[in-house]
Amino acid sequence: MQTKVLAPTDEAISLAAELLKSGEIAALPTETVYGLAADATNEKAVEKIFSAKGRPQDNPLIVHIADLSQLFEITKEVPDTALKLAEKFWPGPLTMIFKKNDKIPDVTSGGLDTVAVRMPSHPTIREIINKGHLFIAAPSANLSGKPSCTNAKDVFEDFNGKIPLIIDGGDCNIGLESTVLSLVTDLPTLFRPGFVTVEQIESVIGKIKISDAVLNPIKKGERVQSPGMKYRHYSPNARVVLVKGEHCKYCQFIKQNNKNGVFALMFEDEKPIENCLFYGKINDDKQQAKNIFSALRKMDRLGAQTVYVECPNDSGVGLATLNRLLRAAAFEIIEL
Ligand code: TXA
Ligand code: MG
C-alpha cells in the first residue's frame, strides 16, 4: 500500500473523512500526539487499527468527538462531574471514562462496558469528525510499545506502507497523550496523567484518586483498571534508564559513564556534554513534555544503546512525563 502524506488542506480533510467513512484508517494530528483513526462504530475498521499497530485486543481505544451532544449518543449516563470538567477542559487534552451504550462495539472498548471519550481541540481532527459525522476511535499513532509520535515524520517511520494516509499537521503542541480520568469508579480516578493536571481537575471537582499504576509497575496477577497500564510502553530500541538527583550530579554521572553507545537525555545546559540531547529547560515541565517522545525516537536514529534520562519532577505536567519515562525505562532508576 502506498502511504500518502498530505498537508491539512480542505481536499485532504475531505479525503480523510471519506476514507474513514468507507472503513479505512488514517493518521491524524491532534494537539497531544498523532492518532491512528477509524470510525469507532465500524468493527472492521477498528480491527484495522489493532492490526496496523500490533496492539493487544483487550486494550481499549479512546473515542474522539467534536460536540458535547455526541457524548450523549454513546454513553449510558453522564455524571455532573463530567459536565463540569467538560465545561472547563473540552475541547482539550482530557479523556473521561463513562458507561458505554451499544453504539460503541466491543472491539473499540476492548471488551469493557465502558468507553473513554475525548473532545480534541486540534482543528484538523475536529473538521474531519464534523465532515463525516464521525465518532473517531484513535489510539496514539505508533507501533505498539514504541514512543508516541508527535510529528508526521515519526508516524511515517512506523506506518509507511501500512496505512493509506497521514495528514501532516506539523509538531503537536502538547507532545504527550491526554489525561485519562475514570468517572465509573467510586471516586473519580486518574488512570493516566497528562497536560490537564491533578491540581486543575481537583480545583473543579474536589479530591480525586490517583491510580497506583501511575507511578508503580503492575504486580503479577494484579487486576488492572485500565488495560494500557500493563503493557510495555513508550520504549525506543535503546535501553532507557532514569537518573534521579541534582543536575550537577547527573552531569558528573554522565561524564563517568561516557562510552560508546551511551547517550544523555537531559535538561538544557550551557555546557553540552558529548552524545547528549536536551529535552527542555530544567524548570519548564511543559517544554519537557513536548519534546520527550521525539527525543526518545531521535536516540534510536543516533544509534544509542543506552540512554540515561535526567528525571523530571513529579509535579504539574512533570507527573505525566515521569509516568511515560518510568514505563520507557521499565522502572529502571538510578538514584544519585
Ligand atoms: O491524547 C490522547 O489520548 C491520544 C490522542 C490520539 O487522542 N490517544 C491515546 O490513545 O493516547 P491510546 O490508545 O494510546 O491510549 C489510551 C489509554 C490506554 O492506556 C487505554 O488502556 C486507556 O486509555 N483506556 C481507553 N479506554 C479505556 C476504558 N474504557 N477504561 C480504561 N482505560 C481505557
Ligand atoms: Mg498509546
GROMACS .gro file of C-alpha atoms and ligand atoms in nm:
model
  370
    1MET     CA    1   0.000   0.000   0.000
    2GLN     CA    2   0.126   0.348  -0.080
    3THR     CA    3   0.109   0.591   0.211
    4LYS     CA    4   0.016   0.947   0.112
    5VAL     CA    5   0.136   1.231   0.335
    6LEU     CA    6  -0.077   1.543   0.284
    7ALA     CA    7  -0.093   1.890   0.438
    8PRO     CA    8  -0.430   1.962   0.606
    9THR     CA    9  -0.593   2.135   0.308
   10ASP     CA   10  -0.972   2.124   0.253
   11GLU     CA   11  -0.924   1.844  -0.003
   12ALA     CA   12  -0.705   1.639   0.231
   13ILE     CA   13  -0.958   1.681   0.510
   14SER     CA   14  -1.241   1.568   0.279
   15LEU     CA   15  -1.033   1.271   0.165
   16ALA     CA   16  -0.962   1.169   0.525
   17ALA     CA   17  -1.332   1.192   0.615
   18GLU     CA   18  -1.425   0.981   0.309
   19LEU     CA   19  -1.160   0.721   0.387
   20LEU     CA   20  -1.280   0.687   0.747
   21LYS     CA   21  -1.644   0.673   0.635
   22SER     CA   22  -1.558   0.392   0.395
   23GLY     CA   23  -1.397   0.183   0.673
   24GLU     CA   24  -1.032   0.278   0.618
   25ILE     CA   25  -0.783   0.410   0.872
   26ALA     CA   26  -0.568   0.725   0.860
   27ALA     CA   27  -0.318   0.903   1.087
   28LEU     CA   28  -0.427   1.249   1.201
   29PRO     CA   29  -0.269   1.524   1.406
   30THR     CA   30  -0.416   1.618   1.742
   31GLU     CA   31  -0.293   1.870   1.999
   32THR     CA   32  -0.150   1.587   2.217
   33VAL     CA   33   0.007   1.327   1.983
   34TYR     CA   34  -0.081   1.190   1.637
   35GLY     CA   35  -0.373   0.947   1.639
   36LEU     CA   36  -0.442   0.643   1.420
   37ALA     CA   37  -0.807   0.699   1.335
   38ALA     CA   38  -1.104   0.481   1.235
   39ASP     CA   39  -1.482   0.504   1.256
   40ALA     CA   40  -1.541   0.393   1.618
   41THR     CA   41  -1.879   0.240   1.528
   42ASN     CA   42  -1.736   0.020   1.248
   43GLU     CA   43  -1.590  -0.306   1.387
   44LYS     CA   44  -1.395  -0.398   1.073
   45ALA     CA   45  -1.236  -0.052   1.057
   46VAL     CA   46  -1.139  -0.060   1.424
   47GLU     CA   47  -0.982  -0.405   1.378
   48LYS     CA   48  -0.751  -0.247   1.118
   49ILE     CA   49  -0.614  -0.014   1.387
   50PHE     CA   50  -0.529  -0.308   1.613
   51SER     CA   51  -0.352  -0.497   1.336
   52ALA     CA   52  -0.161  -0.194   1.198
   53LYS     CA   53  -0.030  -0.111   1.547
   54GLY     CA   54   0.015  -0.469   1.669
   55ARG     CA   55  -0.198  -0.366   1.965
   56PRO     CA   56  -0.334  -0.624   2.213
   57GLN     CA   57  -0.711  -0.672   2.157
   58ASP     CA   58  -0.801  -0.603   2.520
   59ASN     CA   59  -0.654  -0.252   2.517
   60PRO     CA   60  -0.950  -0.016   2.456
   61LEU     CA   61  -0.945   0.290   2.231
   62ILE     CA   62  -1.039   0.650   2.304
   63VAL     CA   63  -1.340   0.781   2.107
   64HIS     CA   64  -1.300   1.139   1.982
   65ILE     CA   65  -1.597   1.373   1.942
   66ALA     CA   66  -1.632   1.734   1.828
   67ASP     CA   67  -1.951   1.835   2.008
   68LEU     CA   68  -2.091   1.766   2.356
   69SER     CA   69  -2.415   1.629   2.208
   70GLN     CA   70  -2.213   1.336   2.067
   71LEU     CA   71  -2.121   1.228   2.422
   72PHE     CA   72  -2.485   1.150   2.499
   73GLU     CA   73  -2.513   0.938   2.183
   74ILE     CA   74  -2.255   0.680   2.300
   75THR     CA   75  -2.288   0.670   2.681
   76LYS     CA   76  -2.547   0.534   2.928
   77GLU     CA   77  -2.503   0.809   3.184
   78VAL     CA   78  -2.312   1.135   3.209
   79PRO     CA   79  -2.241   1.241   3.568
   80ASP     CA   80  -2.248   1.611   3.666
   81THR     CA   81  -1.876   1.595   3.742
   82ALA     CA   82  -1.815   1.515   3.374
   83LEU     CA   83  -2.016   1.815   3.260
   84LYS     CA   84  -1.822   2.043   3.494
   85LEU     CA   85  -1.492   1.907   3.364
   86ALA     CA   86  -1.607   1.927   3.002
   87GLU     CA   87  -1.706   2.290   3.053
   88LYS     CA   88  -1.356   2.371   3.177
   89PHE     CA   89  -1.126   2.142   2.975
   90TRP     CA   90  -1.305   2.047   2.649
   91PRO     CA   91  -1.207   2.079   2.376
   92GLY     CA   92  -0.865   1.973   2.501
   93PRO     CA   93  -0.633   1.707   2.640
   94LEU     CA   94  -0.871   1.539   2.888
   95THR     CA   95  -1.023   1.193   2.835
   96MET     CA   96  -1.309   1.076   3.058
   97ILE     CA   97  -1.438   0.720   3.100
   98PHE     CA   98  -1.816   0.652   3.103
   99LYS     CA   99  -2.055   0.356   3.087
  100LYS     CA  100  -2.096   0.288   2.715
  101ASN     CA  101  -2.409   0.204   2.516
  102ASP     CA  102  -2.446  -0.034   2.219
  103LYS     CA  103  -2.340   0.220   1.958
  104ILE     CA  104  -1.981   0.151   2.058
  105PRO     CA  105  -1.887  -0.205   1.965
  106ASP     CA  106  -1.683  -0.432   2.194
  107VAL     CA  107  -1.374  -0.418   1.971
  108THR     CA  108  -1.350  -0.043   2.031
  109SER     CA  109  -1.386  -0.076   2.409
  110GLY     CA  110  -1.157  -0.379   2.436
  111GLY     CA  111  -1.449  -0.585   2.565
  112LEU     CA  112  -1.518  -0.345   2.856
  113ASP     CA  113  -1.863  -0.199   2.926
  114THR     CA  114  -1.710   0.148   2.941
  115VAL     CA  115  -1.587   0.396   2.684
  116ALA     CA  116  -1.315   0.660   2.703
  117VAL     CA  117  -1.418   0.987   2.536
  118ARG     CA  118  -1.217   1.295   2.441
  119MET     CA  119  -1.305   1.615   2.258
  120PRO     CA  120  -0.980   1.727   2.094
  121SER     CA  121  -0.909   2.094   2.023
  122HIS     CA  122  -0.699   2.041   1.709
  123PRO     CA  123  -0.890   2.193   1.413
  124THR     CA  124  -0.797   1.917   1.165
  125ILE     CA  125  -0.944   1.622   1.355
  126ARG     CA  126  -1.245   1.833   1.455
  127GLU     CA  127  -1.317   1.918   1.091
  128ILE     CA  128  -1.287   1.553   0.992
  129ILE     CA  129  -1.529   1.448   1.269
  130ASN     CA  130  -1.775   1.717   1.159
  131LYS     CA  131  -1.743   1.648   0.785
  132GLY     CA  132  -1.808   1.277   0.823
  133HIS     CA  133  -2.047   1.297   1.125
  134LEU     CA  134  -1.800   1.057   1.282
  135PHE     CA  135  -1.705   0.913   1.617
  136ILE     CA  136  -1.330   0.863   1.574
  137ALA     CA  137  -1.155   0.584   1.760
  138ALA     CA  138  -0.789   0.679   1.780
  139PRO     CA  139  -0.504   0.541   1.983
  140SER     CA  140  -0.166   0.711   1.954
  141ALA     CA  141  -0.027   0.656   1.604
  142ASN     CA  142   0.279   0.446   1.686
  143LEU     CA  143   0.364   0.079   1.670
  144SER     CA  144   0.252  -0.080   1.996
  145GLY     CA  145   0.519  -0.040   2.266
  146LYS     CA  146   0.707   0.242   2.088
  147PRO     CA  147   0.718   0.611   2.190
  148SER     CA  148   0.414   0.804   2.061
  149CYS     CA  149   0.457   1.021   1.751
  150THR     CA  150   0.445   1.400   1.776
  151ASN     CA  151   0.519   1.477   1.410
  152ALA     CA  152   0.431   1.326   1.071
  153LYS     CA  153   0.786   1.208   1.001
  154ASP     CA  154   0.776   0.983   1.309
  155VAL     CA  155   0.435   0.846   1.203
  156PHE     CA  156   0.573   0.775   0.854
  157GLU     CA  157   0.863   0.582   1.008
  158ASP     CA  158   0.619   0.345   1.185
  159PHE     CA  159   0.341   0.317   0.924
  160ASN     CA  160   0.485   0.370   0.576
  161GLY     CA  161   0.320   0.110   0.350
  162LYS     CA  162   0.071   0.006   0.621
  163ILE     CA  163  -0.188   0.285   0.606
  164PRO     CA  164  -0.326   0.488   0.313
  165LEU     CA  165  -0.297   0.841   0.455
  166ILE     CA  166  -0.111   1.059   0.703
  167ILE     CA  167  -0.225   1.419   0.747
  168ASP     CA  168   0.079   1.631   0.832
  169GLY     CA  169  -0.027   1.898   1.079
  170GLY     CA  170   0.328   1.977   1.195
  171ASP     CA  171   0.453   1.928   1.550
  172CYS     CA  172   0.194   1.858   1.821
  173ASN     CA  173   0.169   2.145   2.069
  174ILE     CA  174   0.147   1.931   2.381
  175GLY     CA  175   0.355   1.626   2.287
  176LEU     CA  176   0.214   1.382   2.547
  177GLU     CA  177  -0.116   1.192   2.544
  178SER     CA  178  -0.427   1.322   2.720
  179THR     CA  179  -0.502   1.289   3.090
  180VAL     CA  180  -0.728   0.984   3.144
  181LEU     CA  181  -0.983   1.011   3.427
  182SER     CA  182  -1.239   0.742   3.511
  183LEU     CA  183  -1.584   0.853   3.622
  184VAL     CA  184  -1.718   0.499   3.666
  185THR     CA  185  -1.512   0.429   3.981
  186ASP     CA  186  -1.638   0.515   4.335
  187LEU     CA  187  -1.421   0.824   4.340
  188PRO     CA  188  -1.304   0.982   4.010
  189THR     CA  189  -0.971   0.810   3.944
  190LEU     CA  190  -0.671   0.923   3.743
  191PHE     CA  191  -0.551   0.639   3.519
  192ARG     CA  192  -0.302   0.838   3.313
  193PRO     CA  193  -0.159   1.183   3.397
  194GLY     CA  194  -0.137   1.440   3.118
  195PHE     CA  195  -0.135   1.810   3.035
  196VAL     CA  196  -0.453   1.869   3.239
  197THR     CA  197  -0.303   1.825   3.586
  198VAL     CA  198  -0.439   1.667   3.905
  199GLU     CA  199  -0.439   2.012   4.065
  200GLN     CA  200  -0.652   2.153   3.781
  201ILE     CA  201  -0.904   1.867   3.796
  202GLU     CA  202  -0.931   1.891   4.175
  203SER     CA  203  -0.996   2.264   4.151
  204VAL     CA  204  -1.317   2.180   3.960
  205ILE     CA  205  -1.449   1.857   4.123
  206GLY     CA  206  -1.256   1.821   4.451
  207LYS     CA  207  -1.035   1.534   4.562
  208ILE     CA  208  -0.967   1.256   4.311
  209LYS     CA  209  -0.790   0.924   4.348
  210ILE     CA  210  -0.463   0.857   4.170
  211SER     CA  211  -0.428   0.500   4.049
  212ASP     CA  212  -0.123   0.319   4.195
  213ALA     CA  213  -0.029   0.229   3.838
  214VAL     CA  214   0.054   0.593   3.758
  215LEU     CA  215   0.395   0.568   3.926
  216ASN     CA  216   0.432   0.197   4.002
  217PRO     CA  217   0.470  -0.121   3.798
  218ILE     CA  218   0.173  -0.358   3.782
  219LYS     CA  219   0.228  -0.655   4.012
  220LYS     CA  220   0.197  -1.005   3.866
  221GLY     CA  221  -0.166  -1.118   3.867
  222GLU     CA  222  -0.294  -0.774   3.974
  223ARG     CA  223  -0.629  -0.668   3.824
  224VAL     CA  224  -0.580  -0.353   3.620
  225GLN     CA  225  -0.845  -0.085   3.582
  226SER     CA  226  -0.700   0.045   3.257
  227PRO     CA  227  -0.554  -0.224   3.032
  228GLY     CA  228  -0.295   0.010   2.879
  229MET     CA  229  -0.115   0.018   3.215
  230LYS     CA  230   0.001  -0.340   3.196
  231TYR     CA  231   0.184  -0.330   2.862
  232ARG     CA  232   0.541  -0.232   2.781
  233HIS     CA  233   0.512   0.121   2.655
  234TYR     CA  234   0.681   0.423   2.506
  235SER     CA  235   1.012   0.236   2.460
  236PRO     CA  236   1.270   0.310   2.192
  237ASN     CA  237   1.502   0.025   2.088
  238ALA     CA  238   1.770   0.163   2.318
  239ARG     CA  239   1.768   0.072   2.687
  240VAL     CA  240   1.632   0.368   2.885
  241VAL     CA  241   1.745   0.435   3.243
  242LEU     CA  242   1.605   0.716   3.458
  243VAL     CA  243   1.866   0.902   3.662
  244LYS     CA  244   1.740   1.092   3.964
  245GLY     CA  245   1.942   1.353   4.151
  246GLU     CA  246   2.066   1.711   4.135
  247HIS     CA  247   2.154   1.840   3.788
  248CYS     CA  248   2.528   1.875   3.866
  249LYS     CA  249   2.541   1.519   3.999
  250TYR     CA  250   2.364   1.396   3.685
  251CYS     CA  251   2.628   1.569   3.469
  252GLN     CA  252   2.905   1.406   3.671
  253PHE     CA  253   2.739   1.067   3.638
  254ILE     CA  254   2.719   1.107   3.260
  255LYS     CA  255   3.085   1.203   3.235
  256GLN     CA  256   3.182   0.899   3.439
  257ASN     CA  257   2.969   0.665   3.224
  258ASN     CA  258   3.066   0.810   2.888
  259LYS     CA  259   3.134   0.524   2.649
  260ASN     CA  260   3.034   0.412   2.301
  261GLY     CA  261   2.657   0.382   2.254
  262VAL     CA  262   2.576   0.571   2.576
  263PHE     CA  263   2.370   0.888   2.538
  264ALA     CA  264   2.237   1.152   2.777
  265LEU     CA  265   1.886   1.293   2.750
  266MET     CA  266   1.893   1.588   2.983
  267PHE     CA  267   1.777   1.936   3.075
  268GLU     CA  268   1.930   2.229   2.886
  269ASP     CA  269   2.279   2.323   2.996
  270GLU     CA  270   2.524   2.586   2.871
  271LYS     CA  271   2.797   2.324   2.855
  272PRO     CA  272   2.678   2.046   2.625
  273ILE     CA  273   2.818   1.703   2.701
  274GLU     CA  274   2.930   1.461   2.431
  275ASN     CA  275   2.646   1.242   2.298
  276CYS     CA  276   2.365   1.434   2.460
  277LEU     CA  277   2.027   1.574   2.360
  278PHE     CA  278   1.837   1.837   2.557
  279TYR     CA  279   1.466   1.788   2.617
  280GLY     CA  280   1.375   2.115   2.787
  281LYS     CA  281   1.473   2.378   3.040
  282ILE     CA  282   1.513   2.249   3.398
  283ASN     CA  283   1.202   2.428   3.527
  284ASP     CA  284   0.985   2.404   3.216
  285ASP     CA  285   0.764   2.097   3.262
  286LYS     CA  286   0.557   2.181   2.952
  287GLN     CA  287   0.859   2.204   2.724
  288GLN     CA  288   0.994   1.875   2.863
  289ALA     CA  289   0.658   1.707   2.793
  290LYS     CA  290   0.652   1.844   2.440
  291ASN     CA  291   0.997   1.712   2.349
  292ILE     CA  292   1.035   1.384   2.533
  293PHE     CA  293   0.885   1.142   2.278
  294SER     CA  294   1.056   1.293   1.974
  295ALA     CA  295   1.384   1.291   2.168
  296LEU     CA  296   1.346   0.920   2.254
  297ARG     CA  297   1.288   0.846   1.886
  298LYS     CA  298   1.592   1.056   1.786
  299MET     CA  299   1.803   0.843   2.020
  300ASP     CA  300   1.731   0.536   1.807
  301ARG     CA  301   1.826   0.725   1.490
  302LEU     CA  302   2.155   0.825   1.656
  303GLY     CA  303   2.225   0.459   1.731
  304ALA     CA  304   2.205   0.489   2.109
  305GLN     CA  305   2.224   0.163   2.302
  306THR     CA  306   2.171   0.308   2.648
  307VAL     CA  307   2.001   0.641   2.723
  308TYR     CA  308   2.038   0.793   3.070
  309VAL     CA  309   1.744   1.030   3.107
  310GLU     CA  310   1.754   1.309   3.363
  311CYS     CA  311   1.446   1.251   3.582
  312PRO     CA  312   1.168   1.515   3.563
  313ASN     CA  313   0.984   1.648   3.869
  314ASP     CA  314   0.662   1.473   3.968
  315SER     CA  315   0.452   1.792   3.995
  316GLY     CA  316   0.229   1.961   3.737
  317VAL     CA  317   0.278   1.828   3.384
  318GLY     CA  318   0.602   1.667   3.510
  319LEU     CA  319   0.393   1.383   3.655
  320ALA     CA  320   0.287   1.290   3.301
  321THR     CA  321   0.641   1.297   3.163
  322LEU     CA  322   0.760   1.091   3.460
  323ASN     CA  323   0.479   0.837   3.408
  324ARG     CA  324   0.584   0.783   3.043
  325LEU     CA  325   0.956   0.768   3.124
  326LEU     CA  326   0.908   0.515   3.406
  327ARG     CA  327   0.748   0.281   3.152
  328ALA     CA  328   1.002   0.358   2.879
  329ALA     CA  329   1.267   0.261   3.135
  330ALA     CA  330   1.074  -0.046   3.254
  331PHE     CA  331   1.110   0.115   3.601
  332GLU     CA  332   1.492   0.104   3.592
  333ILE     CA  333   1.603   0.402   3.804
  334ILE     CA  334   1.937   0.511   3.940
  335GLU     CA  335   1.924   0.744   4.244
  336LEU     CA  336   2.235   0.958   4.285
  337TXA     O1  337  -0.405   1.214   2.368
  337TXA     C1  338  -0.452   1.102   2.353
  337TXA     O2  339  -0.525   1.049   2.438
  337TXA     C2  340  -0.419   1.026   2.221
  337TXA     C3  341  -0.475   1.109   2.106
  337TXA     C4  342  -0.462   1.040   1.973
  337TXA     O3  343  -0.607   1.146   2.135
  337TXA     N1  344  -0.469   0.893   2.225
  337TXA     C5  345  -0.414   0.797   2.305
  337TXA     O4  346  -0.472   0.671   2.293
  337TXA     O5  347  -0.321   0.816   2.379
  337TXA     P1  348  -0.400   0.537   2.346
  337TXA     O6  349  -0.484   0.429   2.292
  337TXA     O7  350  -0.258   0.538   2.305
  337TXA     O8  351  -0.415   0.543   2.500
  337TXA     C6  352  -0.543   0.528   2.559
  337TXA     C7  353  -0.529   0.481   2.700
  337TXA     C8  354  -0.482   0.336   2.708
  337TXA     O9  355  -0.391   0.325   2.816
  337TXA     C9  356  -0.611   0.260   2.737
  337TXA    O10  357  -0.589   0.141   2.809
  337TXA    C10  358  -0.692   0.362   2.818
  337TXA    O11  359  -0.658   0.487   2.762
  337TXA     N2  360  -0.836   0.340   2.802
  337TXA    C11  361  -0.910   0.358   2.690
  337TXA     N3  362  -1.040   0.323   2.712
  337TXA    C12  363  -1.048   0.282   2.841
  337TXA    C13  364  -1.154   0.233   2.924
  337TXA     N4  365  -1.276   0.219   2.876
  337TXA     N5  366  -1.124   0.200   3.051
  337TXA    C14  367  -0.998   0.214   3.099
  337TXA     N6  368  -0.894   0.260   3.026
  337TXA    C15  369  -0.917   0.295   2.899
  338MG      MG  370  -0.054   0.493   2.312
   0.00000   0.00000   0.00000
